[in-house]
C-alpha cells in the first residue's frame, strides 16, 4: 500500500495539538521553551521533537497574515537520506507503509552527510549519536490507525490515507483555494509522501517548505552525486 499525508495549511490554526500528540505517542520529553517573540515553540525540530508547527508573520498585499507550517519528515518517494546512507540496517523503507525509517544503527553513519542529503533539513542527531525524525507512526498505521498528529488535528487540516485518494483530495482542495489565491500550490507533490497545500510563496512559510534550491531542477540522483561526500563508517560492522 502506498500512503500519503495531505496537510492543508490554509486550515491550520497553529494550535500545536499535532506537536503534542507526536510527543505523547512517542513518549518524548518536553523541551524547555522560551518566549522569543513568536508563537513557535520549541524553535526547531530536534531529537525530542519530530514535528514542529512553524509560524511566520508576514505582510501580503498590505494584510498581516500568520502562516503556519506543521513540519515533519516528508518520507520522500526517492529518499536522498536513505540513498546517502546505503545501509539498510540504519535507514530503510518500510514496504507496508512507504515510511522511511531510522534505527539506532544510524549512530554509525556520518550524521552530517545524512543531514546534508535531506532536501528539507529534517534529521537531527541526539546526544547518543543516533539520528531521529518522524517515523510516520508506523506502529499505528500497521494497525489500521491514523498517525497521532493526523488523528489529533483539531482543525481538520491533516489527512492520511491511500496515496491516490489523498492526491485527488489535495488537487480538489487546491482548485478551490486557487479561486481566491491563484498562486496556491502543492509543495513537491510528486516527490514526497507528505503533501502540503500552501496558499502563498513557499519561502514565506519556511526556508525548507519546498526542497532546497540545490535540489531543484535536477534529479535527486544528480543532487546526491553532487552533494554527498564519501561516508566514514565510525564502527566496523557496517559494510557499504
Ligand atoms: Fe529522508 Fe529528509 Fe526525505 Fe525525510 S524528508 S525521507 S529525512 S530525505
Ligand atoms: Fe509525529 Fe507520527 Fe505525525 Fe510523524 S506521523 S509527525 S511521528 S505524530
Tab-separated table of C-alpha atoms and ligand atoms in Angstrom:
chain	number	residue	atom	x	y	z
A	1	UNK	CA	0.000	0.000	0.000
A	2	UNK	CA	1.260	3.471	-0.825
A	3	UNK	CA	0.162	6.080	1.694
A	4	UNK	CA	0.303	9.876	1.783
A	5	UNK	CA	-0.451	12.792	4.069
A	6	UNK	CA	-2.293	15.897	2.924
A	7	UNK	CA	-1.629	18.919	5.129
A	8	UNK	CA	-3.834	21.877	4.229
A	9	UNK	CA	-2.026	24.845	5.750
A	10	UNK	CA	-4.940	27.131	4.818
A	11	UNK	CA	-6.915	25.414	7.601
A	12	UNK	CA	-4.121	25.125	10.190
A	13	UNK	CA	-4.764	27.345	13.221
A	14	UNK	CA	-1.349	26.815	14.817
A	15	UNK	CA	-2.875	25.107	17.873
A	16	UNK	CA	0.051	22.636	18.003
A	17	UNK	CA	-2.138	19.697	19.044
A	18	UNK	CA	-0.252	17.639	16.413
A	19	UNK	CA	3.078	18.567	18.002
A	20	UNK	CA	1.886	17.456	21.435
A	21	UNK	CA	0.274	14.269	20.079
A	22	UNK	CA	3.531	13.314	18.372
A	23	UNK	CA	5.435	13.718	21.643
A	24	UNK	CA	2.792	11.856	23.610
A	25	UNK	CA	2.661	8.862	21.237
A	26	UNK	CA	6.469	8.559	21.103
A	27	UNK	CA	6.914	9.246	24.815
A	28	UNK	CA	9.279	12.117	24.060
A	29	UNK	CA	10.227	14.557	26.828
A	30	UNK	CA	9.174	18.188	26.723
A	31	UNK	CA	11.713	20.827	25.801
A	32	UNK	CA	12.291	23.994	27.763
A	33	UNK	CA	10.647	26.754	25.778
A	34	UNK	CA	11.368	30.439	25.645
A	35	UNK	CA	9.384	33.493	24.636
A	36	UNK	CA	11.259	34.503	21.502
A	37	UNK	CA	8.540	36.861	20.313
A	38	UNK	CA	6.867	34.167	18.255
A	39	UNK	CA	4.103	31.643	18.756
A	40	UNK	CA	6.523	28.918	17.530
A	41	UNK	CA	7.982	26.767	20.287
A	42	UNK	CA	10.256	24.898	20.518
A	43	UNK	CA	12.325	26.781	17.967
A	44	UNK	CA	13.216	23.777	15.806
A	45	UNK	CA	12.964	20.054	15.182
A	46	UNK	CA	15.209	18.035	17.476
A	47	UNK	CA	15.944	14.502	18.657
A	48	UNK	CA	12.987	15.032	21.031
A	49	UNK	CA	10.655	16.926	18.664
A	50	UNK	CA	9.713	15.169	15.430
A	51	UNK	CA	7.031	17.674	14.486
A	52	UNK	CA	7.114	21.422	14.930
A	53	UNK	CA	4.487	23.938	13.842
A	54	UNK	CA	6.493	26.731	12.258
A	55	UNK	CA	4.998	30.205	12.343
A	56	UNK	CA	5.764	33.267	10.297
A	57	UNK	CA	4.156	36.688	10.490
A	58	UNK	CA	4.182	38.223	7.021
A	59	UNK	CA	2.544	41.130	5.208
A	60	UNK	CA	0.965	40.060	1.930
A	61	UNK	CA	-0.834	42.676	-0.163
A	62	UNK	CA	-0.907	45.044	2.820
A	63	UNK	CA	-2.515	42.432	5.099
A	64	UNK	CA	-0.773	40.939	8.130
A	65	UNK	CA	-1.020	37.157	7.989
A	66	UNK	CA	0.054	34.322	10.259
A	67	UNK	CA	1.387	31.435	8.217
A	68	UNK	CA	1.576	28.070	9.963
A	69	UNK	CA	3.601	25.139	8.643
A	70	UNK	CA	3.443	21.854	10.626
A	71	UNK	CA	6.837	20.457	9.656
A	72	UNK	CA	7.904	16.802	9.708
A	73	UNK	CA	9.849	14.311	7.584
A	74	UNK	CA	8.346	14.151	4.060
A	75	UNK	CA	9.040	10.401	3.659
A	76	UNK	CA	10.438	11.139	0.191
A	77	UNK	CA	9.496	8.723	-2.569
A	78	UNK	CA	13.164	8.521	-3.604
A	79	UNK	CA	14.643	9.380	-0.221
A	80	UNK	CA	18.070	11.032	-0.513
A	81	UNK	CA	18.861	10.243	3.136
A	82	UNK	CA	18.289	6.545	2.504
A	83	UNK	CA	20.414	6.581	-0.635
A	84	UNK	CA	23.131	8.551	1.153
A	85	UNK	CA	23.240	6.032	3.978
A	86	UNK	CA	23.380	2.981	1.711
A	87	UNK	CA	22.950	0.907	4.834
A	88	UNK	CA	19.537	-0.776	5.239
A	89	UNK	CA	20.103	-1.705	8.871
A	90	UNK	CA	20.294	2.045	9.617
A	91	UNK	CA	17.825	3.676	7.183
A	92	UNK	CA	15.240	1.709	5.220
A	93	UNK	CA	11.849	1.996	3.556
A	94	UNK	CA	9.035	0.102	5.268
A	95	UNK	CA	7.361	-1.785	2.417
A	96	UNK	CA	3.986	-1.970	4.176
A	97	UNK	CA	3.612	1.811	4.523
A	98	UNK	CA	6.306	3.548	2.458
A	99	UNK	CA	7.705	5.167	5.617
A	100	UNK	CA	11.426	5.982	5.661
A	101	UNK	CA	12.595	4.598	8.997
A	102	UNK	CA	15.739	5.245	11.020
A	103	UNK	CA	17.180	2.764	13.521
A	104	UNK	CA	19.735	3.052	16.328
A	105	UNK	CA	22.321	1.914	13.752
A	106	UNK	CA	22.281	5.479	12.355
A	107	UNK	CA	24.820	6.220	15.106
A	108	UNK	CA	27.394	4.539	12.856
A	109	UNK	CA	26.673	6.802	9.868
A	110	UNK	CA	28.302	10.140	9.114
A	111	UNK	CA	25.436	12.217	10.549
A	112	UNK	CA	26.448	15.469	8.858
A	113	UNK	CA	26.324	13.808	5.445
A	114	UNK	CA	22.894	12.288	6.050
A	115	UNK	CA	21.544	15.635	7.249
A	116	UNK	CA	23.107	17.418	4.257
A	117	UNK	CA	21.466	14.907	1.908
A	118	UNK	CA	17.960	15.769	3.168
A	119	UNK	CA	16.402	18.444	0.916
A	120	UNK	CA	14.237	19.571	3.857
A	121	UNK	CA	16.852	19.575	6.644
A	122	UNK	CA	14.857	17.178	8.812
A	123	UNK	CA	17.042	14.597	10.622
A	124	UNK	CA	18.521	15.595	13.980
A	125	UNK	CA	21.371	13.932	15.868
A	126	UNK	CA	20.806	13.080	19.527
A	127	UNK	CA	23.435	13.082	22.269
A	128	UNK	CA	23.669	9.301	21.784
A	129	UNK	CA	24.825	9.832	18.182
A	130	UNK	CA	21.595	8.376	16.767
A	131	UNK	CA	19.627	10.285	14.085
A	132	UNK	CA	15.973	10.971	14.862
A	133	UNK	CA	12.912	12.089	12.885
A	134	UNK	CA	9.226	11.359	12.255
A	135	UNK	CA	8.513	7.642	11.728
A	136	UNK	CA	5.038	8.073	10.193
A	137	UNK	CA	3.687	6.413	13.347
A	138	UNK	CA	4.154	3.093	11.548
A	139	UNK	CA	3.121	1.171	14.643
A	140	UNK	CA	-0.273	2.885	14.498
A	141	UNK	CA	-0.608	2.729	10.696
A	142	UNK	CA	0.210	-1.008	10.568
A	143	UNK	CA	-2.676	-1.496	12.984
A	144	UNK	CA	-5.186	0.480	10.961
A	145	UNK	CA	-4.887	3.723	12.942
A	146	UNK	CA	-4.149	7.216	11.690
A	147	UNK	CA	-0.804	8.823	12.621
A	148	UNK	CA	-1.124	10.532	16.004
A	149	UNK	CA	-0.746	14.038	14.556
A	150	UNK	CA	-3.450	13.469	11.953
A	151	UNK	CA	-5.791	11.866	14.472
A	152	UNK	CA	-5.410	14.863	16.775
A	153	UNK	CA	-5.640	17.765	14.326
A	154	UNK	CA	-8.375	19.990	15.709
A	155	UNK	CA	-8.827	21.990	12.516
A	156	UNK	CA	-9.255	19.136	10.044
A	157	UNK	CA	-6.093	20.324	8.287
A	158	UNK	CA	-4.372	16.923	8.186
A	159	UNK	CA	-5.394	13.828	6.273
A	160	UNK	CA	-3.765	10.437	5.762
A	161	UNK	CA	-4.679	7.530	3.541
A	162	UNK	CA	-4.088	5.704	0.281
A	163	UNK	CA	-1.904	7.918	-1.944
A	164	UNK	CA	-4.189	8.132	-4.971
A	165	UNK	CA	-7.212	9.256	-2.981
A	166	UNK	CA	-5.113	11.676	-0.904
A	167	UNK	CA	-3.686	13.199	-4.107
A	168	UNK	CA	-7.199	13.574	-5.521
A	169	UNK	CA	-8.296	15.272	-2.287
A	170	UNK	CA	-5.300	17.619	-2.446
A	171	UNK	CA	-5.939	18.552	-6.096
A	172	UNK	CA	-9.603	19.228	-5.403
A	173	UNK	CA	-8.808	21.464	-2.447
A	174	UNK	CA	-6.075	23.233	-4.445
A	175	UNK	CA	-8.597	24.071	-7.168
A	176	UNK	CA	-10.923	25.567	-4.548
A	177	UNK	CA	-8.193	27.635	-2.886
A	178	UNK	CA	-6.878	28.877	-6.247
A	179	UNK	CA	-10.197	30.597	-6.911
A	180	UNK	CA	-9.173	33.073	-4.211
A	181	UNK	CA	-5.387	32.711	-4.246
A	182	UNK	CA	-4.222	31.828	-7.784
A	183	UNK	CA	-0.615	31.195	-6.724
A	184	UNK	CA	-1.526	28.403	-4.280
A	185	UNK	CA	0.472	25.201	-4.790
A	186	UNK	CA	1.062	21.645	-3.603
A	187	UNK	CA	4.669	21.554	-2.376
A	188	UNK	CA	6.804	18.981	-4.240
A	189	UNK	CA	3.733	16.727	-4.522
A	190	UNK	CA	5.335	14.253	-6.954
A	191	UNK	CA	8.416	13.691	-4.805
A	192	UNK	CA	7.070	13.327	-1.289
A	193	UNK	CA	4.583	11.434	0.850
A	194	UNK	CA	3.708	14.472	2.986
A	195	UNK	CA	1.955	16.919	0.654
A	196	UNK	CA	1.422	20.499	1.833
A	197	UNK	CA	-1.077	22.916	0.337
A	198	UNK	CA	0.475	26.383	0.500
A	199	UNK	CA	-1.570	29.454	-0.412
A	200	UNK	CA	1.406	31.782	-0.740
A	201	UNK	CA	5.084	31.738	-1.715
A	202	UNK	CA	6.587	28.642	-0.009
A	203	UNK	CA	9.544	30.700	1.242
A	204	UNK	CA	7.150	32.803	3.313
A	205	UNK	CA	6.262	29.701	5.347
A	206	UNK	CA	9.765	28.366	5.902
A	207	UNK	CA	13.031	28.101	4.020
A	208	UNK	CA	12.576	24.328	3.802
A	209	UNK	CA	8.889	24.291	2.869
A	210	UNK	CA	9.975	23.030	-0.556
A	211	UNK	CA	13.192	21.233	-1.453
A	212	UNK	CA	16.215	23.474	-1.084
A	213	UNK	CA	17.362	25.200	-4.264
A	214	UNK	CA	20.328	22.866	-4.607
A	215	UNK	CA	17.829	20.089	-5.301
A	216	UNK	CA	15.535	21.980	-7.684
A	217	UNK	CA	15.748	21.469	-11.416
A	218	UNK	CA	17.986	18.423	-11.070
A	219	UNK	CA	17.133	14.841	-10.299
A	220	UNK	CA	17.629	13.534	-6.812
A	221	UNK	CA	20.304	11.155	-8.072
A	222	UNK	CA	22.231	14.041	-9.631
A	223	UNK	CA	21.835	16.019	-6.438
A	224	UNK	CA	23.170	13.140	-4.424
A	225	UNK	CA	26.180	12.744	-6.645
A	226	UNK	CA	26.858	16.449	-6.321
A	227	UNK	CA	26.275	16.854	-2.619
A	228	UNK	CA	27.315	13.735	-0.884
A	229	UNK	CA	30.839	13.277	0.224
A	230	UNK	CA	32.281	9.819	0.870
A	231	UNK	CA	30.960	8.397	4.087
A	232	UNK	CA	33.021	7.396	7.019
A	233	UNK	CA	31.837	4.372	8.941
A	234	UNK	CA	32.722	5.018	12.550
A	235	UNK	CA	32.382	1.434	13.597
A	236	UNK	CA	33.325	-1.702	11.747
A	237	UNK	CA	30.421	-3.992	11.070
A	238	UNK	CA	28.567	-1.679	8.690
A	239	UNK	CA	29.568	-2.753	5.234
A	240	UNK	CA	28.897	-0.312	2.449
B	1	LIG	FE1	14.891	11.499	4.405
B	1	LIG	FE2	14.672	14.164	4.593
B	1	LIG	FE3	13.182	12.849	2.807
B	1	LIG	FE4	12.682	12.586	5.427
B	1	LIG	S1	12.490	14.472	4.221
B	1	LIG	S2	12.791	10.918	3.895
B	1	LIG	S3	14.745	12.720	6.311
B	1	LIG	S4	15.419	12.978	2.824
B	2	LIG	FE1	4.937	12.551	14.751
B	2	LIG	FE2	3.703	10.355	13.857
B	2	LIG	FE3	2.969	12.740	12.901
B	2	LIG	FE4	5.366	11.728	12.247
B	2	LIG	S1	3.354	10.881	11.681
B	2	LIG	S2	4.949	13.842	12.876
B	2	LIG	S3	5.926	10.617	14.125
B	2	LIG	S4	2.764	12.019	15.048
